[in-house]
mmCIF file of C-alpha atoms and ligand atoms in Angstrom:
data_model
loop_
_atom_site.group_PDB
_atom_site.id
_atom_site.type_symbol
_atom_site.label_atom_id
_atom_site.label_comp_id
_atom_site.label_asym_id
_atom_site.label_seq_id
_atom_site.Cartn_x
_atom_site.Cartn_y
_atom_site.Cartn_z
ATOM 1 C CA MET A 1 -41.916 76.883 -66.172
ATOM 2 C CA ASP A 2 -43.108 74.491 -68.922
ATOM 3 C CA PHE A 3 -43.337 70.816 -67.781
ATOM 4 C CA ALA A 4 -43.929 67.289 -69.182
ATOM 5 C CA SER A 5 -45.949 64.661 -67.618
ATOM 6 C CA VAL A 6 -44.513 61.305 -66.619
ATOM 7 C CA VAL A 7 -45.784 58.066 -65.021
ATOM 8 C CA GLU A 8 -43.651 55.881 -62.799
ATOM 9 C CA GLY A 9 -45.280 53.063 -60.720
ATOM 10 C CA THR A 10 -48.680 54.375 -60.144
ATOM 11 C CA THR A 11 -47.637 57.941 -59.755
ATOM 12 C CA ARG A 12 -48.072 60.759 -62.276
ATOM 13 C CA PHE A 13 -45.791 63.759 -61.897
ATOM 14 C CA ALA A 14 -44.534 66.667 -63.795
ATOM 15 C CA ILE A 15 -40.908 67.242 -64.731
ATOM 16 C CA PRO A 16 -39.241 70.192 -66.175
ATOM 17 C CA ARG A 17 -39.313 70.422 -70.028
ATOM 18 C CA GLN A 18 -35.999 71.366 -71.457
ATOM 19 C CA ASP A 19 -33.980 70.618 -74.639
ATOM 20 C CA ASP A 20 -34.385 67.214 -76.159
ATOM 21 C CA ASP A 21 -31.946 64.470 -75.007
ATOM 22 C CA ALA A 22 -31.748 61.044 -76.636
ATOM 23 C CA HIS A 23 -31.687 59.277 -73.153
ATOM 24 C CA PHE A 24 -34.826 60.783 -71.857
ATOM 25 C CA PRO A 25 -38.410 61.052 -72.878
ATOM 26 C CA PRO A 26 -38.723 63.962 -75.501
ATOM 27 C CA GLY A 27 -38.568 67.345 -73.645
ATOM 28 C CA THR A 28 -37.654 66.137 -70.205
ATOM 29 C CA ALA A 29 -34.605 67.314 -68.200
ATOM 30 C CA PRO A 30 -31.811 65.053 -67.309
ATOM 31 C CA VAL A 31 -30.871 67.507 -64.540
ATOM 32 C CA PHE A 32 -33.871 66.827 -62.567
ATOM 33 C CA PHE A 33 -35.191 63.418 -63.628
ATOM 34 C CA ASN A 34 -33.188 60.407 -64.655
ATOM 35 C CA LYS A 35 -35.351 57.789 -66.239
ATOM 36 C CA ARG A 36 -32.501 55.323 -65.949
ATOM 37 C CA MET A 37 -32.974 55.378 -62.156
ATOM 38 C CA GLU A 38 -36.344 53.791 -62.361
ATOM 39 C CA LEU A 39 -35.282 50.407 -61.030
ATOM 40 C CA ASN A 40 -33.370 52.102 -58.208
ATOM 41 C CA ARG A 41 -36.625 53.871 -57.277
ATOM 42 C CA ASP A 42 -38.746 50.700 -57.791
ATOM 43 C CA ALA A 43 -36.557 48.817 -55.444
ATOM 44 C CA THR A 44 -37.108 51.542 -52.708
ATOM 45 C CA ILE A 45 -40.918 51.457 -53.247
ATOM 46 C CA LEU A 46 -40.888 47.677 -52.990
ATOM 47 C CA LEU A 47 -38.697 47.592 -49.801
ATOM 48 C CA LEU A 48 -40.658 50.396 -48.016
ATOM 49 C CA SER A 49 -43.928 48.565 -48.695
ATOM 50 C CA GLU A 50 -42.375 45.643 -46.763
ATOM 51 C CA LEU A 51 -40.683 47.794 -43.896
ATOM 52 C CA LEU A 52 -43.471 50.408 -43.577
ATOM 53 C CA PRO A 53 -41.374 52.779 -41.430
ATOM 54 C CA SER A 54 -43.043 55.712 -39.547
ATOM 55 C CA ASP A 55 -41.502 58.291 -41.863
ATOM 56 C CA TYR A 56 -39.278 58.723 -44.789
ATOM 57 C CA LEU A 57 -36.912 61.624 -45.695
ATOM 58 C CA ASP A 58 -35.966 62.080 -49.342
ATOM 59 C CA LEU A 59 -32.808 64.192 -48.504
ATOM 60 C CA MET A 60 -32.147 65.322 -52.050
ATOM 61 C CA ALA A 61 -35.559 65.064 -53.705
ATOM 62 C CA ALA A 62 -35.003 67.221 -56.889
ATOM 63 C CA THR A 63 -38.456 67.057 -58.658
ATOM 64 C CA GLY A 64 -39.643 64.749 -55.942
ATOM 65 C CA VAL A 65 -40.134 61.650 -58.180
ATOM 66 C CA ARG A 66 -39.014 59.363 -55.419
ATOM 67 C CA ALA A 67 -40.748 61.209 -52.498
ATOM 68 C CA LEU A 68 -43.931 61.458 -54.483
ATOM 69 C CA ARG A 69 -43.932 57.739 -55.262
ATOM 70 C CA VAL A 70 -43.306 56.791 -51.636
ATOM 71 C CA ALA A 71 -46.145 58.978 -50.414
ATOM 72 C CA HIS A 72 -48.524 57.725 -53.101
ATOM 73 C CA GLU A 73 -47.583 54.096 -53.405
ATOM 74 C CA CYS A 74 -46.509 53.177 -49.808
ATOM 75 C CA ALA A 75 -48.720 55.519 -47.808
ATOM 76 C CA ILE A 76 -45.879 56.562 -45.560
ATOM 77 C CA PRO A 77 -45.406 60.123 -44.228
ATOM 78 C CA VAL A 78 -42.887 61.776 -46.432
ATOM 79 C CA ILE A 79 -40.471 64.643 -46.029
ATOM 80 C CA ALA A 80 -38.811 65.850 -49.283
ATOM 81 C CA ASN A 81 -35.927 68.313 -49.151
ATOM 82 C CA ASP A 82 -33.806 69.906 -51.764
ATOM 83 C CA ARG A 83 -31.593 73.044 -51.607
ATOM 84 C CA ASP A 84 -32.467 74.138 -55.076
ATOM 85 C CA ALA A 85 -35.442 76.586 -55.098
ATOM 86 C CA ALA A 86 -36.619 75.633 -58.573
ATOM 87 C CA ALA A 87 -36.745 71.991 -57.678
ATOM 88 C CA VAL A 88 -38.647 72.727 -54.475
ATOM 89 C CA ARG A 89 -41.407 74.615 -56.627
ATOM 90 C CA PHE A 90 -41.833 71.511 -58.750
ATOM 91 C CA LEU A 91 -41.994 69.421 -55.617
ATOM 92 C CA ARG A 92 -44.772 71.624 -54.086
ATOM 93 C CA ASP A 93 -46.696 71.680 -57.191
ATOM 94 C CA ASN A 94 -46.496 67.970 -57.794
ATOM 95 C CA ALA A 95 -47.573 67.294 -54.155
ATOM 96 C CA ARG A 96 -50.484 69.656 -54.597
ATOM 97 C CA ARG A 97 -51.644 68.145 -57.865
ATOM 98 C CA LEU A 98 -51.509 64.700 -56.409
ATOM 99 C CA ASN A 99 -53.105 65.823 -53.119
ATOM 100 C CA LEU A 100 -50.242 64.299 -51.188
ATOM 101 C CA PRO A 101 -49.475 65.607 -47.575
ATOM 102 C CA ILE A 102 -45.778 65.681 -48.265
ATOM 103 C CA ARG A 103 -43.697 68.115 -46.063
ATOM 104 C CA VAL A 104 -41.534 69.989 -48.493
ATOM 105 C CA VAL A 105 -38.212 71.541 -47.150
ATOM 106 C CA ASN A 106 -35.857 73.775 -48.869
ATOM 107 C CA ARG A 107 -32.644 73.524 -46.902
ATOM 108 C CA ASP A 108 -29.064 72.447 -47.145
ATOM 109 C CA ALA A 109 -28.881 68.754 -46.329
ATOM 110 C CA HIS A 110 -26.417 69.157 -43.423
ATOM 111 C CA ALA A 111 -28.448 71.826 -41.874
ATOM 112 C CA LEU A 112 -31.632 69.807 -42.040
ATOM 113 C CA LEU A 113 -29.972 66.614 -40.660
ATOM 114 C CA ALA A 114 -28.295 68.486 -37.767
ATOM 115 C CA THR A 115 -31.582 69.889 -36.466
ATOM 116 C CA GLU A 116 -33.939 66.898 -36.953
ATOM 117 C CA ARG A 117 -34.045 63.206 -36.751
ATOM 118 C CA PHE A 118 -35.928 60.756 -39.077
ATOM 119 C CA GLU A 119 -36.687 57.104 -38.979
ATOM 120 C CA THR A 120 -35.602 56.683 -42.586
ATOM 121 C CA VAL A 121 -33.060 58.876 -44.462
ATOM 122 C CA ASP A 122 -32.481 58.280 -48.118
ATOM 123 C CA LEU A 123 -29.477 59.922 -49.739
ATOM 124 C CA ASP A 124 -29.481 60.135 -53.534
ATOM 125 C CA PRO A 125 -26.832 62.815 -54.519
ATOM 126 C CA PHE A 126 -25.220 63.703 -57.788
ATOM 127 C CA GLY A 127 -22.010 61.520 -57.626
ATOM 128 C CA SER A 128 -20.499 60.797 -54.407
ATOM 129 C CA PRO A 129 -22.578 60.327 -51.144
ATOM 130 C CA ALA A 130 -19.380 60.360 -49.126
ATOM 131 C CA PRO A 131 -19.620 63.949 -47.857
ATOM 132 C CA PHE A 132 -23.075 63.340 -46.516
ATOM 133 C CA ILE A 133 -22.778 59.927 -44.916
ATOM 134 C CA ASP A 134 -21.899 61.210 -41.393
ATOM 135 C CA SER A 135 -24.722 63.716 -41.163
ATOM 136 C CA CYS A 136 -27.153 61.074 -42.443
ATOM 137 C CA ILE A 137 -26.095 58.529 -39.834
ATOM 138 C CA ARG A 138 -26.552 61.062 -37.017
ATOM 139 C CA SER A 139 -30.025 61.886 -38.129
ATOM 140 C CA ALA A 140 -31.354 58.504 -39.082
ATOM 141 C CA ARG A 141 -32.940 56.650 -36.269
ATOM 142 C CA ARG A 142 -33.409 53.118 -38.066
ATOM 143 C CA TYR A 143 -32.892 53.089 -41.828
ATOM 144 C CA LEU A 144 -30.367 54.636 -44.056
ATOM 145 C CA PHE A 145 -30.676 54.191 -47.874
ATOM 146 C CA VAL A 146 -27.593 55.407 -50.033
ATOM 147 C CA THR A 147 -27.073 55.635 -53.845
ATOM 148 C CA ALA A 148 -23.562 56.104 -55.226
ATOM 149 C CA THR A 149 -22.978 56.977 -58.971
ATOM 150 C CA ASP A 150 -19.104 57.620 -58.457
ATOM 151 C CA THR A 151 -18.556 54.064 -59.656
ATOM 152 C CA ALA A 152 -15.046 54.836 -61.050
ATOM 153 C CA PRO A 153 -13.568 56.050 -57.743
ATOM 154 C CA LEU A 154 -15.319 53.277 -55.796
ATOM 155 C CA CYS A 155 -13.985 50.395 -57.890
ATOM 156 C CA GLY A 156 -10.462 51.697 -58.200
ATOM 157 C CA ALA A 157 -10.550 53.182 -61.823
ATOM 158 C CA HIS A 158 -9.999 56.658 -60.301
ATOM 159 C CA LEU A 159 -7.859 55.485 -57.507
ATOM 160 C CA LYS A 160 -6.883 58.706 -55.658
ATOM 161 C CA ALA A 161 -10.359 59.935 -55.802
ATOM 162 C CA GLY A 162 -11.617 56.659 -54.226
ATOM 163 C CA MET A 163 -9.049 56.783 -51.414
ATOM 164 C CA ARG A 164 -9.776 60.388 -50.555
ATOM 165 C CA ARG A 165 -13.517 59.984 -50.564
ATOM 166 C CA TYR A 166 -13.765 56.549 -48.867
ATOM 167 C CA ALA A 167 -10.438 56.371 -46.797
ATOM 168 C CA ALA A 168 -9.857 52.959 -48.123
ATOM 169 C CA ARG A 169 -7.824 51.500 -51.014
ATOM 170 C CA PRO A 170 -10.025 50.138 -53.886
ATOM 171 C CA MET A 171 -8.491 48.324 -56.754
ATOM 172 C CA ASN A 172 -9.618 47.891 -60.411
ATOM 173 C CA THR A 173 -10.138 44.132 -60.530
ATOM 174 C CA ASP A 174 -12.065 41.580 -62.522
ATOM 175 C CA TYR A 175 -14.653 41.864 -59.773
ATOM 176 C CA HIS A 176 -14.782 45.739 -59.846
ATOM 177 C CA PRO A 177 -18.646 46.185 -59.313
ATOM 178 C CA GLU A 178 -18.269 44.159 -56.114
ATOM 179 C CA VAL A 179 -15.297 46.121 -54.816
ATOM 180 C CA GLY A 180 -17.412 49.334 -55.495
ATOM 181 C CA LEU A 181 -20.428 48.167 -53.530
ATOM 182 C CA ARG A 182 -18.424 46.671 -50.617
ATOM 183 C CA MET A 183 -16.318 49.918 -50.382
ATOM 184 C CA LEU A 184 -19.424 51.851 -50.170
ATOM 185 C CA ILE A 185 -21.000 49.680 -47.500
ATOM 186 C CA GLY A 186 -17.636 49.528 -45.660
ATOM 187 C CA HIS A 187 -17.466 53.204 -45.514
ATOM 188 C CA VAL A 188 -20.935 53.583 -44.039
ATOM 189 C CA ALA A 189 -20.033 50.897 -41.577
ATOM 190 C CA ARG A 190 -16.855 52.721 -40.434
ATOM 191 C CA GLU A 191 -18.855 56.019 -39.938
ATOM 192 C CA THR A 192 -21.626 54.238 -38.024
ATOM 193 C CA MET A 193 -19.570 52.191 -35.609
ATOM 194 C CA LYS A 194 -17.850 55.146 -34.054
ATOM 195 C CA TYR A 195 -21.209 56.076 -32.661
ATOM 196 C CA ASP A 196 -21.505 52.731 -30.951
ATOM 197 C CA ARG A 197 -24.109 51.658 -33.544
ATOM 198 C CA GLY A 198 -23.982 48.893 -36.179
ATOM 199 C CA ILE A 199 -25.343 48.311 -39.660
ATOM 200 C CA GLU A 200 -27.344 45.446 -41.068
ATOM 201 C CA PRO A 201 -27.536 45.489 -44.990
ATOM 202 C CA ILE A 202 -31.107 44.564 -45.885
ATOM 203 C CA LEU A 203 -30.812 45.011 -49.721
ATOM 204 C CA SER A 204 -27.686 46.144 -51.546
ATOM 205 C CA PHE A 205 -26.848 45.725 -55.240
ATOM 206 C CA SER A 206 -24.872 47.137 -58.259
ATOM 207 C CA PHE A 207 -26.799 47.885 -61.332
ATOM 208 C CA GLU A 208 -25.593 49.527 -64.533
ATOM 209 C CA HIS A 209 -23.902 52.775 -63.343
ATOM 210 C CA PHE A 210 -24.670 52.848 -59.686
ATOM 211 C CA HIS A 211 -24.545 51.145 -56.352
ATOM 212 C CA ARG A 212 -27.405 51.113 -53.877
ATOM 213 C CA THR A 213 -27.548 49.969 -50.349
ATOM 214 C CA HIS A 214 -30.505 49.953 -47.911
ATOM 215 C CA LEU A 215 -29.182 49.502 -44.247
ATOM 216 C CA ARG A 216 -30.831 49.053 -40.886
ATOM 217 C CA LEU A 217 -28.972 50.910 -38.135
ATOM 218 C CA ILE A 218 -28.810 49.040 -34.879
ATOM 219 C CA PRO A 219 -27.996 50.820 -31.560
ATOM 220 C CA GLY A 220 -25.390 49.373 -29.098
ATOM 221 C CA VAL A 221 -21.789 48.510 -28.648
ATOM 222 C CA ARG A 222 -22.436 44.858 -29.503
ATOM 223 C CA ALA A 223 -24.002 45.750 -32.856
ATOM 224 C CA ALA A 224 -21.051 48.084 -33.599
ATOM 225 C CA ASP A 225 -18.647 45.150 -32.710
ATOM 226 C CA ARG A 226 -20.456 42.789 -35.012
ATOM 227 C CA THR A 227 -20.056 45.489 -37.731
ATOM 228 C CA ARG A 228 -16.367 45.816 -37.021
ATOM 229 C CA THR A 229 -15.868 42.183 -37.626
ATOM 230 C CA SER A 230 -17.607 42.382 -41.021
ATOM 231 C CA LEU A 231 -14.940 44.676 -42.196
ATOM 232 C CA GLY A 232 -11.673 43.432 -43.814
ATOM 233 C CA TYR A 233 -9.655 43.100 -46.972
ATOM 234 C CA ILE A 234 -9.462 41.100 -50.156
ATOM 235 C CA HIS A 235 -5.881 40.307 -50.891
ATOM 236 C CA GLN A 236 -5.433 40.167 -54.607
ATOM 237 C CA CYS A 237 -2.448 38.664 -56.441
ATOM 238 C CA PRO A 238 -0.881 41.067 -58.897
ATOM 239 C CA THR A 239 -0.284 38.470 -61.574
ATOM 240 C CA CYS A 240 -2.772 35.639 -61.192
ATOM 241 C CA ALA A 241 -6.521 35.388 -60.248
ATOM 242 C CA TYR A 242 -5.685 34.259 -56.639
ATOM 243 C CA ARG A 243 -7.503 36.269 -53.930
ATOM 244 C CA GLU A 244 -7.966 35.666 -50.318
ATOM 245 C CA VAL A 245 -10.287 37.358 -47.732
ATOM 246 C CA GLU A 246 -9.058 38.509 -44.319
ATOM 247 C CA ALA A 247 -11.452 39.903 -41.593
ATOM 248 C CA GLU A 248 -9.229 42.478 -39.956
ATOM 249 C CA LEU A 249 -9.060 46.241 -39.819
ATOM 250 C CA LEU A 250 -5.511 46.329 -40.558
ATOM 251 C CA PRO A 251 -4.239 44.147 -43.538
ATOM 252 C CA GLY A 252 -1.804 41.304 -42.907
ATOM 253 C CA SER A 253 0.831 40.294 -45.454
ATOM 254 C CA VAL A 254 -0.330 37.545 -47.821
ATOM 255 C CA ILE A 255 1.803 35.611 -50.397
ATOM 256 C CA CYS A 256 0.182 34.088 -53.358
ATOM 257 C CA PRO A 257 0.386 30.342 -53.109
ATOM 258 C CA TYR A 258 0.418 29.920 -56.823
ATOM 259 C CA CYS A 259 3.041 32.506 -57.900
ATOM 260 C CA SER A 260 4.658 33.372 -54.681
ATOM 261 C CA LYS A 261 4.090 37.083 -55.246
ATOM 262 C CA LYS A 262 3.055 39.507 -52.467
ATOM 263 C CA THR A 263 -0.652 40.190 -52.755
ATOM 264 C CA ASP A 264 -2.209 43.745 -52.782
ATOM 265 C CA PRO A 265 -4.855 44.426 -50.111
ATOM 266 C CA ILE A 266 -8.084 45.888 -51.173
ATOM 267 C CA GLY A 267 -10.063 47.676 -48.480
ATOM 268 C CA PRO A 268 -10.992 48.006 -45.712
ATOM 269 C CA LEU A 269 -14.341 47.088 -47.163
ATOM 270 C CA TRP A 270 -17.562 45.176 -46.164
ATOM 271 C CA ILE A 271 -16.992 41.437 -46.195
ATOM 272 C CA GLY A 272 -20.316 40.500 -44.609
ATOM 273 C CA GLU A 273 -23.763 39.667 -46.249
ATOM 274 C CA ILE A 274 -25.039 42.391 -48.412
ATOM 275 C CA ILE A 275 -28.766 41.453 -48.019
ATOM 276 C CA ASN A 276 -31.223 40.129 -45.418
ATOM 277 C CA ARG A 277 -32.214 36.869 -47.051
ATOM 278 C CA GLU A 278 -35.689 36.713 -45.374
ATOM 279 C CA ILE A 279 -36.614 40.155 -46.403
ATOM 280 C CA VAL A 280 -35.498 39.688 -50.011
ATOM 281 C CA GLN A 281 -37.483 36.520 -50.148
ATOM 282 C CA ASN A 282 -40.481 38.540 -48.962
ATOM 283 C CA LEU A 283 -39.772 41.063 -51.583
ATOM 284 C CA LEU A 284 -39.804 38.463 -54.227
ATOM 285 C CA GLU A 285 -43.343 37.216 -53.052
ATOM 286 C CA ARG A 286 -44.586 40.798 -52.962
ATOM 287 C CA ILE A 287 -43.397 42.019 -56.297
ATOM 288 C CA PRO A 288 -45.996 40.243 -58.463
ATOM 289 C CA THR A 289 -48.703 42.310 -56.554
ATOM 290 C CA MET A 290 -47.091 45.564 -57.502
ATOM 291 C CA ILE A 291 -47.159 48.052 -60.434
ATOM 292 C CA LEU A 292 -43.538 48.724 -61.224
ATOM 293 C CA GLY A 293 -42.023 49.781 -64.590
ATOM 294 C CA SER A 294 -38.883 47.730 -64.019
ATOM 295 C CA LYS A 295 -40.654 44.701 -62.518
ATOM 296 C CA ALA A 296 -38.982 42.020 -64.801
ATOM 297 C CA ARG A 297 -35.528 43.464 -64.469
ATOM 298 C CA LEU A 298 -35.958 43.851 -60.631
ATOM 299 C CA THR A 299 -37.272 40.466 -60.130
ATOM 300 C CA ARG A 300 -34.363 38.973 -62.124
ATOM 301 C CA HIS A 301 -31.971 41.018 -60.057
ATOM 302 C CA LEU A 302 -33.510 40.059 -56.633
ATOM 303 C CA THR A 303 -33.653 36.487 -57.728
ATOM 304 C CA LEU A 304 -29.954 36.510 -58.548
ATOM 305 C CA LEU A 305 -29.118 38.201 -55.238
ATOM 306 C CA LEU A 306 -31.087 35.650 -53.265
ATOM 307 C CA GLY A 307 -29.242 32.880 -55.191
ATOM 308 C CA GLU A 308 -25.807 34.280 -54.369
ATOM 309 C CA LEU A 309 -23.665 32.183 -52.152
ATOM 310 C CA PRO A 310 -22.355 34.013 -49.061
ATOM 311 C CA LEU A 311 -18.829 34.045 -50.612
ATOM 312 C CA LEU A 312 -16.597 36.873 -51.936
ATOM 313 C CA PRO A 313 -15.385 38.062 -54.267
ATOM 314 C CA HIS A 314 -16.843 36.759 -57.519
ATOM 315 C CA TYR A 315 -14.870 35.514 -60.515
ATOM 316 C CA ASP A 316 -15.670 36.757 -64.034
ATOM 317 C CA TYR A 317 -16.245 33.725 -66.131
ATOM 318 C CA HIS A 318 -15.061 35.403 -69.467
ATOM 319 C CA LEU A 319 -11.940 36.874 -67.945
ATOM 320 C CA MET A 320 -11.087 33.584 -66.326
ATOM 321 C CA ALA A 321 -11.533 31.718 -69.679
ATOM 322 C CA LYS A 322 -9.191 34.322 -71.162
ATOM 323 C CA ARG A 323 -6.561 33.848 -68.404
ATOM 324 C CA THR A 324 -6.554 30.086 -68.888
ATOM 325 C CA GLY A 325 -6.602 30.481 -72.701
ATOM 326 C CA ALA A 326 -9.516 27.890 -72.836
ATOM 327 C CA SER A 327 -12.595 28.294 -74.852
ATOM 328 C CA PRO A 328 -15.136 27.984 -71.989
ATOM 329 C CA PRO A 329 -17.976 25.635 -71.583
ATOM 330 C CA ALA A 330 -21.348 27.252 -71.271
ATOM 331 C CA MET A 331 -21.867 28.942 -67.874
ATOM 332 C CA GLU A 332 -24.437 26.458 -66.462
ATOM 333 C CA ILE A 333 -22.069 23.523 -67.511
ATOM 334 C CA PHE A 334 -19.286 25.295 -65.715
ATOM 335 C CA LEU A 335 -21.284 25.674 -62.559
ATOM 336 C CA THR A 336 -22.475 22.105 -62.622
ATOM 337 C CA ARG A 337 -18.875 20.877 -63.170
ATOM 338 C CA LEU A 338 -17.709 22.862 -60.068
ATOM 339 C CA ARG A 339 -20.595 21.290 -58.073
ATOM 340 C CA GLU A 340 -19.879 17.787 -59.352
ATOM 341 C CA ARG A 341 -16.370 18.169 -57.875
ATOM 342 C CA GLY A 342 -17.886 18.814 -54.480
ATOM 343 C CA TYR A 343 -17.726 22.642 -54.405
ATOM 344 C CA ARG A 344 -20.437 25.243 -54.180
ATOM 345 C CA ALA A 345 -21.148 27.535 -57.051
ATOM 346 C CA SER A 346 -23.701 30.138 -57.889
ATOM 347 C CA ARG A 347 -24.189 33.077 -60.208
ATOM 348 C CA ALA A 348 -24.004 36.556 -58.836
ATOM 349 C CA HIS A 349 -26.033 39.775 -59.681
ATOM 350 C CA TYR A 350 -23.023 41.804 -60.561
ATOM 351 C CA SER A 351 -22.960 40.643 -64.203
ATOM 352 C CA GLY A 352 -24.204 37.954 -66.468
ATOM 353 C CA THR A 353 -20.631 36.353 -66.185
ATOM 354 C CA ALA A 354 -20.197 36.597 -62.439
ATOM 355 C CA VAL A 355 -19.538 33.370 -60.606
ATOM 356 C CA LEU A 356 -19.252 32.665 -56.799
ATOM 357 C CA THR A 357 -17.511 29.436 -55.725
ATOM 358 C CA ASP A 358 -15.549 28.065 -52.850
ATOM 359 C CA ALA A 359 -13.527 26.037 -55.345
ATOM 360 C CA PRO A 360 -9.809 26.840 -55.180
ATOM 361 C CA LEU A 361 -8.213 28.470 -58.180
ATOM 362 C CA ASP A 362 -6.521 25.447 -59.539
ATOM 363 C CA ILE A 363 -9.803 23.512 -59.637
ATOM 364 C CA ILE A 364 -11.644 26.414 -61.432
ATOM 365 C CA GLN A 365 -8.722 26.593 -63.998
ATOM 366 C CA ASP A 366 -9.003 22.705 -64.376
ATOM 367 C CA VAL A 367 -12.694 22.986 -64.983
ATOM 368 C CA PHE A 368 -12.151 25.381 -67.796
ATOM 369 C CA LYS A 369 -9.398 23.310 -69.338
ATOM 370 C CA VAL A 370 -11.557 20.150 -69.685
ATOM 371 C CA SER A 371 -14.200 21.801 -71.633
HETATM 372 C C1 SAM B 1 -29.418 63.244 -58.124
HETATM 373 S S1 SAM B 1 -30.510 64.539 -57.775
HETATM 374 C C2 SAM B 1 -31.687 63.702 -56.939
HETATM 375 C C3 SAM B 1 -32.581 62.867 -57.702
HETATM 376 C C4 SAM B 1 -33.917 62.346 -56.927
HETATM 377 N N1 SAM B 1 -33.603 61.775 -55.562
HETATM 378 C C5 SAM B 1 -34.660 61.368 -57.931
HETATM 379 O O1 SAM B 1 -34.838 60.131 -57.626
HETATM 380 O O2 SAM B 1 -35.065 61.841 -58.953
HETATM 381 C C6 SAM B 1 -29.545 65.414 -56.493
HETATM 382 C C7 SAM B 1 -30.374 66.660 -55.934
HETATM 383 O O3 SAM B 1 -29.651 66.923 -54.848
HETATM 384 C C8 SAM B 1 -29.655 68.419 -54.537
HETATM 385 N N2 SAM B 1 -28.570 68.696 -53.694
HETATM 386 C C9 SAM B 1 -27.270 68.711 -53.884
HETATM 387 N N3 SAM B 1 -26.608 68.995 -52.792
HETATM 388 C C10 SAM B 1 -27.404 69.397 -51.873
HETATM 389 C C11 SAM B 1 -27.350 69.777 -50.562
HETATM 390 N N4 SAM B 1 -26.197 69.944 -49.910
HETATM 391 N N5 SAM B 1 -28.533 69.881 -49.773
HETATM 392 C C12 SAM B 1 -29.752 69.712 -50.357
HETATM 393 N N6 SAM B 1 -29.939 69.329 -51.623
HETATM 394 C C13 SAM B 1 -28.834 69.108 -52.414
HETATM 395 C C14 SAM B 1 -29.569 69.004 -55.913
HETATM 396 O O4 SAM B 1 -30.186 70.128 -56.021
HETATM 397 C C15 SAM B 1 -30.385 67.896 -56.770
HETATM 398 O O5 SAM B 1 -31.679 68.261 -57.044
HETATM 399 ZN ZN1 ZN B 2 -0.710 34.658 -57.992
#
């Protein structure tokens, strides 16, 4: 097979050459290699350099971009699997060319996970990770990393698909990327706690067209119970922007205090922290020392994540302005005004217009109006 050469991080690898595609370097194949996932892979390289686990399984490695980078840039023992024979040929050739001692496996994901355990399992499928989560949890000793690109089902835009895959009820709201990310983590949490194990999100985020979470799996009933108490609902008013969070596995009945309508429960989803602040702080200190193609964007994203208040869900500043019919003050002025009134307020990584605050809805609306 003909191939093209690509560099990501400090790793040079071959990818299959196919028809031209506007989104990819000339002659590279979107089937095997998605350049737009570079930030996703950079974040993994950065985090693994910090965690240094004893092994790393790239469960669906395709051409092995991620696996090759982990072996080369983090010096961690890597196992790279794909059920596709052509992908595995590429993987083997790449590993040989780079002289990397990667163990290459050509099996179905479930079969491999059922027969071996790994300290770190990374699941990066096409579309939904849902059919693989249980197998991954059973095999992963310590860390589980998951990418989800089925953002429409997760955020409620494709409601029935979301409910089927994640056994929870999403809703398409002003804060849809957050619903997607928290639905994903919530699903992994429920699949984990049945084994008397818990999860701790180390680094989770939404970016463009995907969600990504890096979790620590913690053994024991106490950890599982802590995980259970981080599951709950967002009750969303169907007519106004009012929302309320409830930490329960079954939703209560909540009436909107502003318009007396019965709110709709979204969930169960993860209502706990989505990052480990100490580790993300360490990543921000480490990142200047690394060679990463998405360094500037990743630094911005991690800075936003670290600056997020531990509140949920966020408001969309533009949509709030639209709702109140006001021409909004600049974002920073808006945040300052909320703080001046004694409330906490921060940006959030979900979008350039995402705001987290503990101010009640009437105060937020007021702040818009006095612009
Ligand atoms: C999105 S690609 C992986 C991309 C890769 N991780 C990267 O960063 O470039 C998904 C891969 O999963 C493989 N795959 C899909 N279902 C699988 C299964 N049940 N077992 C093993 N591999 C599978 C496909 O052959 C495909 O190569
Ligand atoms: Zn209302």
